[in-house]
Coordinates of C-alpha atoms in Angstrom, one line a residue:
Chain O
M1033 CA 53.6 87.7 62.7
L1034 CA 55.3 89.5 65.4
A1035 CA 54.5 88.1 68.9
M1036 CA 55.8 88.0 72.5
N1037 CA 57.9 84.9 73.2
Y1038 CA 58.5 84.0 77.0
R1039 CA 61.9 82.5 77.5
G1040 CA 62.0 82.0 81.3
P1041 CA 61.6 84.1 84.4
F1042 CA 62.3 87.8 83.7
R1043 CA 63.1 87.1 80.0
V1044 CA 60.7 88.0 77.2
R1045 CA 61.3 89.1 73.6
A1046 CA 59.2 90.0 70.5
E1047 CA 59.9 87.8 67.5
Q1048 CA 58.5 86.4 64.2
R1049 CA 56.1 83.4 65.0
P1050 CA 53.6 81.3 63.0
M1051 CA 50.2 82.9 62.4
P1052 CA 47.4 81.4 64.6
E1053 CA 44.8 79.1 62.9
I1054 CA 41.3 78.3 63.1
L1055 CA 41.1 75.1 65.3
H1056 CA 37.4 74.8 65.9
P1057 CA 34.4 75.9 63.9
E1058 CA 33.5 78.6 66.5
D1059 CA 37.0 80.2 66.5
A1060 CA 38.0 83.5 65.1
I1061 CA 41.3 85.1 64.4
V1062 CA 41.6 88.7 65.6
R1063 CA 44.2 91.2 64.4
V1064 CA 45.3 92.9 67.6
T1065 CA 45.2 96.7 67.7
R1066 CA 45.8 97.3 71.4
T1067 CA 47.0 95.0 74.1
C1068 CA 48.0 95.6 77.6
I1069 CA 50.4 94.1 80.2
C1070 CA 48.3 93.3 83.2
G1071 CA 49.7 93.2 86.9
S1072 CA 48.9 89.5 86.8
D1073 CA 51.2 88.9 83.8
L1074 CA 53.9 89.9 86.1
H1075 CA 53.3 86.8 88.1
L1076 CA 54.0 84.8 84.9
Y1077 CA 57.0 87.0 84.0
H1078 CA 58.3 86.3 87.5
G1079 CA 58.0 82.6 87.1
M1080 CA 55.4 82.2 89.9
V1081 CA 52.6 80.4 88.0
P1082 CA 53.0 76.7 87.7
D1083 CA 53.1 75.3 84.1
T1084 CA 54.2 78.5 82.4
R1085 CA 56.0 76.9 79.3
V1086 CA 58.9 78.5 77.4
G1087 CA 57.6 79.6 74.0
S1088 CA 54.2 80.9 75.3
T1089 CA 52.8 84.2 74.3
F1090 CA 51.1 86.1 77.2
G1091 CA 48.4 88.7 77.0
H1092 CA 44.8 88.5 78.1
E1093 CA 43.8 92.1 77.7
F1094 CA 43.3 93.0 74.0
I1095 CA 41.1 94.4 71.3
G1096 CA 41.3 94.1 67.6
I1097 CA 39.6 93.5 64.3
I1098 CA 38.1 90.1 63.3
E1099 CA 40.3 88.8 60.5
E1100 CA 38.9 85.3 59.9
V1101 CA 36.0 83.3 61.3
G1102 CA 35.2 79.6 61.6
P1103 CA 32.3 78.2 59.7
L1104 CA 29.9 78.3 62.8
V1105 CA 30.6 81.9 63.8
T1106 CA 27.6 84.1 63.2
N1107 CA 27.7 86.8 65.9
V1108 CA 30.6 88.7 64.6
K1109 CA 31.9 89.2 61.1
I1110 CA 35.2 89.9 59.4
G1111 CA 36.1 93.6 60.0
D1112 CA 34.3 94.0 63.2
Q1113 CA 36.2 95.9 65.8
V1114 CA 35.9 93.8 69.0
L1115 CA 37.1 93.7 72.6
V1116 CA 37.7 90.4 73.9
P1117 CA 37.0 89.4 77.5
F1118 CA 40.1 87.9 79.2
N1119 CA 38.3 84.8 80.2
I1120 CA 37.3 82.2 77.5
A1121 CA 33.7 81.0 78.0
C1122 CA 31.4 78.9 76.0
G1123 CA 28.2 80.5 77.2
K1124 CA 26.5 77.0 77.3
C1125 CA 27.7 75.2 80.4
N1126 CA 25.9 75.4 83.7
F1127 CA 28.4 77.9 85.1
C1128 CA 28.2 80.2 82.0
K1129 CA 24.4 79.9 82.0
Q1130 CA 24.3 81.4 85.6
G1131 CA 26.6 84.3 84.8
L1132 CA 29.8 82.7 86.0
Y1133 CA 31.7 83.4 82.8
G1134 CA 35.0 83.4 84.5
N1135 CA 34.5 79.8 85.6
C1136 CA 33.6 78.1 82.3
H1137 CA 33.7 74.4 82.5
E1138 CA 34.6 74.0 78.7
S1139 CA 37.6 76.1 78.1
N1140 CA 40.4 74.6 80.2
S1141 CA 41.4 70.8 80.1
M1142 CA 44.4 71.3 82.2
A1143 CA 42.9 72.5 85.5
T1144 CA 39.5 72.5 87.1
A1145 CA 40.4 75.2 89.5
V1146 CA 40.4 77.9 86.9
G1147 CA 38.7 78.5 83.4
G1148 CA 40.4 79.2 80.3
I1149 CA 42.4 82.5 80.1
F1150 CA 44.2 84.0 77.0
G1151 CA 48.0 83.7 77.4
Y1152 CA 48.0 82.9 81.1
S1153 CA 50.0 79.5 81.3
H1154 CA 48.9 76.0 80.5
T1155 CA 47.3 76.0 84.1
A1156 CA 44.7 78.4 82.5
G1157 CA 44.3 76.3 79.3
G1158 CA 47.5 76.7 77.2
Y1159 CA 46.3 79.4 75.0
N1160 CA 48.4 81.9 73.3
G1161 CA 47.7 85.4 74.3
G1162 CA 47.1 88.9 72.7
Q1163 CA 50.5 90.3 73.0
A1164 CA 50.9 89.6 69.3
E1165 CA 49.7 90.9 66.0
Y1166 CA 47.2 88.1 65.7
V1167 CA 45.4 85.7 68.2
R1168 CA 43.1 82.8 68.0
V1169 CA 39.9 83.6 69.8
P1170 CA 37.8 80.5 70.7
Y1171 CA 33.9 80.6 71.3
A1172 CA 33.8 83.8 68.9
N1173 CA 30.0 83.7 69.1
F1174 CA 30.1 84.4 72.7
G1175 CA 33.1 86.3 73.9
P1176 CA 34.1 89.0 71.5
T1177 CA 31.9 92.1 71.8
V1178 CA 31.7 94.8 69.1
I1179 CA 33.1 98.0 70.3
P1180 CA 30.7 101.0 70.1
A1181 CA 31.7 103.2 67.2
D1182 CA 32.2 106.2 69.4
M1183 CA 34.4 104.3 71.9
D1184 CA 38.1 105.2 72.3
P1185 CA 40.2 102.1 71.7
D1186 CA 42.1 102.9 74.8
D1187 CA 39.0 102.8 76.8
A1188 CA 37.8 99.6 75.2
V1189 CA 41.1 97.6 75.8
L1190 CA 40.6 98.4 79.5
L1191 CA 37.2 96.9 79.4
T1192 CA 38.6 93.5 78.8
D1193 CA 39.9 93.0 82.3
V1194 CA 40.8 96.2 84.4
V1195 CA 37.4 97.8 84.7
P1196 CA 35.4 94.7 85.1
T1197 CA 37.6 93.1 87.6
S1198 CA 37.8 96.3 89.6
Y1199 CA 34.0 96.8 89.5
Q1200 CA 33.4 93.3 90.5
A1201 CA 35.8 93.7 93.3
A1202 CA 33.6 96.5 94.6
E1203 CA 30.5 94.6 93.7
M1204 CA 31.8 91.5 95.7
G1205 CA 32.3 93.8 98.6
G1206 CA 28.6 94.1 99.0
I1207 CA 29.2 97.8 99.8
K1208 CA 26.3 99.5 101.6
E1209 CA 25.6 103.2 101.6
G1210 CA 27.8 104.9 104.0
D1211 CA 30.5 102.1 104.3
T1212 CA 34.2 102.5 104.8
V1213 CA 36.1 100.5 102.1
V1214 CA 39.7 99.9 102.2
V1215 CA 41.4 98.9 99.1
F1216 CA 44.9 97.2 99.3
G1217 CA 47.1 97.9 96.3
A1218 CA 47.3 101.0 94.3
G1219 CA 48.0 99.3 90.9
P1220 CA 45.6 99.6 88.0
I1221 CA 43.1 97.4 89.5
G1222 CA 43.2 98.8 93.0
I1223 CA 42.9 102.4 91.8
M1224 CA 40.0 101.5 89.5
A1225 CA 38.4 99.4 92.4
A1226 CA 38.7 102.4 94.7
R1227 CA 37.0 104.5 92.0
C1228 CA 34.2 101.9 91.6
A1229 CA 33.6 101.7 95.3
W1230 CA 31.9 105.1 95.2
F1231 CA 29.4 103.7 92.6
F1232 CA 27.9 101.4 95.4
G1233 CA 27.5 104.3 97.9
A1234 CA 30.8 104.1 99.9
A1235 CA 31.2 107.1 102.3
R1236 CA 34.8 106.7 102.8
V1237 CA 37.4 104.9 100.4
I1238 CA 41.0 104.3 101.5
I1239 CA 43.8 102.9 99.4
I1240 CA 47.0 101.3 100.9
D1241 CA 50.2 100.8 99.1
H1242 CA 53.9 101.6 99.6
I1243 CA 54.7 103.4 96.2
E1244 CA 54.4 107.1 96.7
Y1245 CA 53.7 108.0 93.0
R1246 CA 50.9 105.4 92.9
L1247 CA 49.3 106.6 96.0
E1248 CA 49.4 110.2 94.6
F1249 CA 47.9 109.0 91.4
A1250 CA 45.3 107.1 93.1
K1251 CA 44.3 110.0 95.3
N1252 CA 43.7 112.2 92.3
Y1253 CA 42.1 109.5 90.0
A1254 CA 39.9 107.8 92.4
K1255 CA 39.2 110.6 94.8
C1256 CA 40.1 108.6 97.8
E1257 CA 42.5 108.8 100.9
A1258 CA 45.8 107.1 100.2
Y1259 CA 48.2 106.0 102.8
N1260 CA 51.8 104.5 102.6
F1261 CA 52.0 101.4 104.9
K1262 CA 55.8 102.0 105.2
S1263 CA 55.0 105.1 107.1
M1264 CA 53.0 103.1 109.7
A1265 CA 54.2 101.0 112.5
D1266 CA 51.4 98.5 111.9
P1267 CA 48.8 99.1 109.0
V1268 CA 46.1 96.9 110.7
V1269 CA 46.3 99.1 113.9
F1270 CA 46.3 102.3 111.7
L1271 CA 43.1 101.1 109.9
K1272 CA 41.4 100.0 113.3
K1273 CA 42.2 103.5 114.6
T1274 CA 40.9 105.3 111.6
T1275 CA 37.7 103.5 111.8
D1276 CA 36.9 104.3 115.4
W1277 CA 38.8 101.0 116.5
Y1278 CA 35.9 99.1 114.7
G1279 CA 37.4 97.9 111.5
A1280 CA 36.5 98.8 107.8
D1281 CA 33.1 97.5 106.5
V1282 CA 34.7 96.2 103.4
C1283 CA 38.3 95.2 102.6
I1284 CA 39.4 94.6 99.0
D1285 CA 42.6 92.7 98.1
C1286 CA 43.8 94.0 94.8
V1287 CA 47.4 92.9 95.3
G1288 CA 47.6 89.1 95.2
C1289 CA 50.7 86.9 95.5
E1290 CA 53.5 89.5 95.2
A1291 CA 52.7 91.6 98.1
E1292 CA 55.2 93.4 100.3
G1293 CA 55.2 94.5 103.9
N1294 CA 55.5 91.3 106.0
T1295 CA 58.9 89.7 106.3
L1296 CA 57.6 86.2 107.0
Q1297 CA 55.2 86.2 104.1
T1298 CA 57.8 87.6 101.8
F1299 CA 60.4 85.0 102.9
S1300 CA 58.0 82.1 102.6
G1301 CA 56.1 83.3 99.6
K1302 CA 58.6 85.1 97.4
V1303 CA 62.1 84.0 98.4
T1304 CA 61.6 80.2 99.2
L1305 CA 58.3 79.6 97.5
M1306 CA 57.1 77.7 100.4
Q1307 CA 53.6 79.1 99.6
A1308 CA 52.0 80.4 96.5
G1309 CA 53.4 83.9 96.8
A1310 CA 53.1 86.5 99.7
A1311 CA 49.7 86.8 100.9
T1312 CA 50.3 89.9 103.0
A1313 CA 47.5 92.0 101.6
L1314 CA 44.9 89.2 102.2
Q1315 CA 46.2 88.9 105.7
W1316 CA 45.8 92.6 106.3
A1317 CA 42.3 92.5 104.7
I1318 CA 41.1 89.8 107.0
N1319 CA 42.6 91.5 110.1
S1320 CA 41.5 95.0 109.2
V1321 CA 37.8 94.4 108.4
K1322 CA 35.2 94.6 111.0
K1323 CA 33.4 91.6 112.7
G1324 CA 30.9 90.4 110.2
G1325 CA 32.6 92.4 107.4
I1326 CA 33.3 91.5 103.8
V1327 CA 36.7 90.7 102.3
S1328 CA 36.7 90.8 98.5
V1329 CA 39.6 89.2 96.8
V1330 CA 40.6 89.9 93.1
G1331 CA 44.4 89.7 93.7
V1332 CA 45.7 86.6 91.9
Y1333 CA 47.2 83.8 94.0
G1334 CA 48.8 80.6 92.6
P1335 CA 47.1 77.3 92.9
P1336 CA 49.0 75.4 95.7
F1337 CA 48.2 77.2 98.9
N1338 CA 48.8 80.3 101.0
Y1339 CA 49.2 81.0 104.6
V1340 CA 46.2 83.3 105.7
P1341 CA 44.6 83.6 109.1
I1342 CA 41.5 81.5 108.3
G1343 CA 40.9 81.2 112.0
N1344 CA 40.2 85.0 112.0
V1345 CA 37.7 84.6 109.2
L1346 CA 35.8 82.1 111.4
N1347 CA 36.0 84.0 114.6
K1348 CA 35.1 87.5 113.2
G1349 CA 32.3 85.9 110.9
I1350 CA 33.8 87.4 107.8
T1351 CA 32.4 86.7 104.5
L1352 CA 35.3 86.0 101.9
R1353 CA 34.2 86.6 98.3
A1354 CA 36.4 86.1 95.4
N1355 CA 36.4 85.2 91.7
Q1356 CA 37.8 86.0 88.3
A1357 CA 35.7 88.7 86.8
S1358 CA 32.7 87.8 84.9
V1359 CA 33.5 90.3 82.0
K1360 CA 30.8 89.4 79.8
R1361 CA 28.1 89.9 82.5
L1362 CA 29.3 93.3 83.4
L1363 CA 30.1 94.8 80.0
P1364 CA 26.7 96.3 79.1
K1365 CA 26.7 98.3 82.4
L1366 CA 30.3 99.3 82.2
I1367 CA 30.1 100.3 78.6
E1368 CA 27.3 102.7 79.7
H1369 CA 29.5 104.0 82.6
V1370 CA 32.3 104.8 80.1
Q1371 CA 30.2 106.2 77.4
S1372 CA 28.5 108.5 79.9
G1373 CA 31.9 109.7 81.1
R1374 CA 31.4 108.4 84.6
L1375 CA 34.4 106.3 84.2
N1376 CA 37.6 107.2 82.4
P1377 CA 39.6 103.9 82.0
K1378 CA 42.2 105.4 79.7
G1379 CA 43.1 107.8 82.3
L1380 CA 45.1 105.0 83.8
I1381 CA 47.4 104.6 80.9
T1382 CA 50.8 106.1 81.3
H1383 CA 52.9 104.2 78.7
R1384 CA 52.2 103.5 75.1
V1385 CA 54.9 101.1 73.6
P1386 CA 55.3 99.3 70.3
L1387 CA 55.1 95.4 70.6
E1388 CA 58.7 95.3 69.3
E1389 CA 59.8 96.9 72.7
I1390 CA 58.1 94.3 74.9
S1391 CA 61.2 93.4 76.9
D1392 CA 61.5 96.9 78.1
A1393 CA 57.9 97.4 78.6
Y1394 CA 57.9 94.3 81.0
N1395 CA 61.0 95.6 82.9
I1396 CA 59.4 99.0 83.3
F1397 CA 56.1 97.7 84.5
S1398 CA 57.7 95.1 86.7
K1399 CA 60.1 97.4 88.5
K1400 CA 57.7 100.4 88.5
L1401 CA 60.0 102.6 86.6
D1402 CA 59.2 105.9 85.1
E1403 CA 56.1 106.2 87.3
C1404 CA 54.4 103.5 85.3
I1405 CA 50.7 102.7 86.1
K1406 CA 49.4 101.0 82.9
T1407 CA 51.2 100.0 79.8
V1408 CA 49.5 99.5 76.4
L1409 CA 51.3 97.7 73.7
I1410 CA 50.7 98.7 70.1
P1411 CA 51.3 96.1 67.5
S1412 CA 52.1 97.4 64.0
A1413 CA 50.5 94.6 61.8
K1414 CA 49.4 95.8 58.4
H1415 CA 47.4 94.1 55.7
Chain T
M1271 CA 23.0 61.8 91.1
N1272 CA 22.2 59.1 93.6
I1273 CA 19.7 60.3 96.1
E1274 CA 19.3 57.7 98.9
N1275 CA 16.0 59.2 100.3
E1276 CA 13.7 59.8 97.3
D1277 CA 11.1 61.0 99.6
Y1278 CA 13.2 63.8 101.1
K1279 CA 10.6 66.5 100.1
N1280 CA 8.2 65.0 102.7
I1281 CA 10.6 65.6 105.7
P1282 CA 8.8 67.9 107.9
G1283 CA 9.9 71.5 107.4
W1284 CA 11.7 70.6 104.0
G1285 CA 12.0 73.7 101.8
M1286 CA 9.9 76.1 104.0
D1287 CA 12.7 78.8 104.2
I1288 CA 14.0 78.6 100.6
D1289 CA 15.0 82.0 99.7
L1290 CA 16.6 82.2 96.3
D1291 CA 17.9 85.7 96.8
N1292 CA 19.9 84.4 99.7
E1293 CA 22.7 83.4 97.3
P1294 CA 26.1 84.3 98.7
T1295 CA 27.4 84.7 95.2
Y1296 CA 24.7 87.2 94.2
P1297 CA 25.0 89.3 92.1
M1298 CA 27.7 87.4 90.4
K1299 CA 25.6 84.3 89.9
N1300 CA 22.2 84.3 88.5
Y1301 CA 21.1 81.1 90.3
T1302 CA 18.9 78.9 88.2
G1303 CA 19.2 75.5 89.8
D1304 CA 21.2 74.2 86.6
D1305 CA 24.0 73.2 88.9
H1306 CA 21.9 70.1 89.9
K1307 CA 22.1 69.1 86.2
R1308 CA 25.8 68.6 86.6
S1309 CA 27.5 68.2 83.1
D1310 CA 24.2 67.7 81.3
Y1311 CA 24.2 70.6 79.0
E1312 CA 24.6 71.1 75.3
R1313 CA 28.2 71.0 74.3
S1314 CA 29.7 72.5 71.2
E1315 CA 31.6 70.2 68.8
Q1316 CA 34.8 68.8 70.4
Q1317 CA 38.1 70.6 69.2
K1318 CA 40.2 67.9 67.5
V1319 CA 43.0 66.8 69.8
D1320 CA 46.0 66.8 67.4
V1321 CA 48.8 67.6 70.0
E1322 CA 49.7 65.9 73.2
L1323 CA 47.4 67.5 75.7
L1324 CA 47.9 66.9 79.5
K1325 CA 44.4 66.8 81.0
S1326 CA 43.6 67.3 84.7
N1327 CA 42.6 63.9 86.4
E1328 CA 39.8 65.9 88.0
R1329 CA 37.6 65.9 84.9
P1330 CA 36.6 62.9 82.6
Q1331 CA 37.0 64.5 79.3
Y1332 CA 38.8 67.4 77.4
S1333 CA 37.1 70.7 77.5
V1334 CA 35.4 71.6 74.1
V1335 CA 38.2 73.9 73.2
F1336 CA 41.7 74.1 74.5
G1337 CA 45.2 75.7 73.7
N1338 CA 47.3 73.5 71.5
T1339 CA 50.5 75.6 72.2
V1340 CA 53.8 74.4 73.5
P1341 CA 53.1 70.6 73.9
P1342 CA 55.2 68.9 76.5
S1343 CA 58.6 68.0 75.3
G1344 CA 62.1 67.0 76.6
L1345 CA 62.9 66.5 80.4
S1346 CA 60.4 69.2 81.4
G1347 CA 57.8 67.3 79.5
M1348 CA 58.6 64.2 81.2
I1349 CA 58.2 66.0 84.6
R1350 CA 54.9 67.6 83.5
R1351 CA 53.6 64.2 82.4
Y1352 CA 54.3 62.9 86.0
A1353 CA 52.7 65.9 87.4
F1354 CA 49.4 65.4 85.6
K1355 CA 49.2 61.8 87.0
H1356 CA 48.2 63.5 90.3
S1357 CA 45.2 65.8 91.2
E1358 CA 45.3 69.5 91.6
D1359 CA 44.9 68.8 95.2
R1360 CA 48.4 67.3 95.5
Y1361 CA 51.8 68.9 95.9
R1362 CA 52.9 66.1 93.5
H1363 CA 51.1 68.0 91.0
W1364 CA 52.2 71.6 91.4
I1365 CA 55.7 71.3 92.6
P1366 CA 56.9 69.1 89.6
L1367 CA 55.2 71.7 87.3
I1368 CA 57.2 74.5 89.0
M1369 CA 60.3 72.4 88.6
A1370 CA 59.6 71.6 85.1
D1371 CA 59.3 75.4 84.4
R1372 CA 62.7 75.9 85.7
V1373 CA 64.2 73.1 83.6
N1374 CA 62.3 74.4 80.6
A1375 CA 64.0 77.8 80.8
W1376 CA 67.3 76.0 80.3
E1377 CA 65.9 73.8 77.6
G1378 CA 64.8 77.1 75.9
I1379 CA 68.4 78.3 75.9
I1380 CA 69.6 75.0 74.4
E1381 CA 66.7 75.2 71.9
D1382 CA 67.9 78.7 70.7
L1383 CA 71.5 77.7 70.5
A1384 CA 70.5 74.7 68.4
K1385 CA 68.7 77.0 66.0
G1386 CA 71.8 79.2 65.9
I1387 CA 70.4 81.9 68.0
I1388 CA 72.4 83.3 70.8
P1389 CA 69.8 84.6 73.3
N1390 CA 70.4 88.2 74.2
V1391 CA 69.5 87.7 77.9
L1392 CA 70.2 91.4 78.8
A1393 CA 68.0 92.6 76.0
E1394 CA 65.3 90.0 77.0
R1395 CA 65.5 91.4 80.5
G1396 CA 64.9 95.0 79.4
I1397 CA 68.5 96.4 79.8
K1398 CA 67.6 99.5 77.7
S1399 CA 65.0 100.6 80.0
E1400 CA 67.1 99.7 83.0
L1401 CA 69.9 101.9 81.9
R1402 CA 67.5 104.7 81.0
Y1403 CA 65.3 104.7 84.1
N1404 CA 67.2 102.8 86.8
A1405 CA 70.8 103.4 86.0
K1406 CA 71.7 104.0 89.6
G1407 CA 70.0 100.9 90.8
F1408 CA 71.5 98.8 88.0
A1409 CA 75.1 100.1 88.8
T1410 CA 74.4 99.4 92.5
K1411 CA 73.5 95.8 91.6
I1412 CA 76.7 95.3 89.6
L1413 CA 78.9 96.7 92.3
V1414 CA 77.3 94.6 95.1
T1415 CA 77.5 91.5 92.9
A1416 CA 81.1 92.3 92.0
A1417 CA 82.1 92.9 95.7
V1418 CA 80.4 89.8 96.9
S1419 CA 82.2 87.7 94.1
V1420 CA 85.5 89.2 95.1
L1421 CA 84.9 88.5 98.7
M1422 CA 83.9 84.9 97.9
I1423 CA 87.0 84.3 95.7
A1424 CA 89.3 85.7 98.5
W1425 CA 87.5 83.5 101.0
I1426 CA 88.0 80.3 98.9
R1427 CA 91.6 81.2 98.3
N1428 CA 92.3 81.7 101.9
K1429 CA 90.7 78.4 102.8
K1430 CA 92.8 76.6 100.2
K1431 CA 95.9 78.1 101.7

């Protein structure tokens, strides 16, 4: 089968690789029909996630058709079209039983700080991902969700990560009616989080980035205010001023470890790797939120550590909330939002690329060329 | 779990203000109290461990399922094995893993060559899209690299003289 093959930082290729096999009675093999490159895949691509082994296949956002099932799989059958949550969850451990499906205790032997994630390094379990024609899906009785017949596959594939992560980012913000919400990062997650903030009653949604075409896109798609931090002397002062010198009620970090905008953070986090990436967005979020406000974090940071103003979290009484999205918990509600037309995930897609051209797809997304917002890869596997 | 004071519920005031809704992770977590059962829950059948699998020393057993891709090998594998002797709390875990990743990239090139594949690094880095959408940036990068190289060579030659 054709699959992505990681060869080292900034180097990926598509090539023929062995077919995945059923390794556990609750496994399924899925023939991938759509898969995306996620902004967090770029952290792997840039060599920033420890234990990313050469020969791995990335891809945690994918949908497809059940091709084969293990002997104990009863909830899906061969031929079902399914969307597969990006996090691998057993549904039985005490974390899963309480809805923390992004924190399953039985899907990752290699780290306790993160549950299993498809195609996201050995730190996240060492699974191959969906940027391939076929992929092994563990816990097939629990994770894969049958796609409603009337749902566009482009919408479905964005329900595996982008929409739930963004929605949970807004949800974790504890947004109250009338709140001012600031979203850092106008990538697919930030744009969708800004869109979702309205669902919780925000009165004002502001998005901050430095890439003009993305700010313009965000303004139109999420109906929010959009500002370029490069046009400001100091983004924190700007945000204080625009909130009556009070601070935003809620700040959401949708950037993670590859932020720009602060020389010290960039040098220590991206140039010298003295910390797990540049935590500029998180620093701004903490410093821009009001006293007693909430900072919600869905931007991905590496496991060692980051320089963040934790003293300000204490002194301002900030609540810091963060997690990998609990996709399975949110799916029923989000499917309803999509089917009713309230959310239009596929509106984020700007590029559709054959899997064969994955090297160029990564380069375009990584360097934000051709006004790229979201890339969908289309494998061409045939029976 | 060892509870030293079995009679703790008789401590005056114990539990008077319990408010299950006051769960800082709500609504992400549907708090049930199962956390106190720790790892006492029904587990599925263990996936057969048929490859070398490095396990975090912060857990006693393998997770029920795991990825069996790319087992550790070569020099990078040796470094990874060392890393996994240390907990996720230690730099001795993470820094060797990052080092192993860099070593592994070179091992990948050697592996390709051993298989008779000459890696097309430019194609792997997306040269086609670079020329199509970022020709100016690419040309600038080439020119700057060339200029810096020429200056370096000139400086070294002058130093030798």
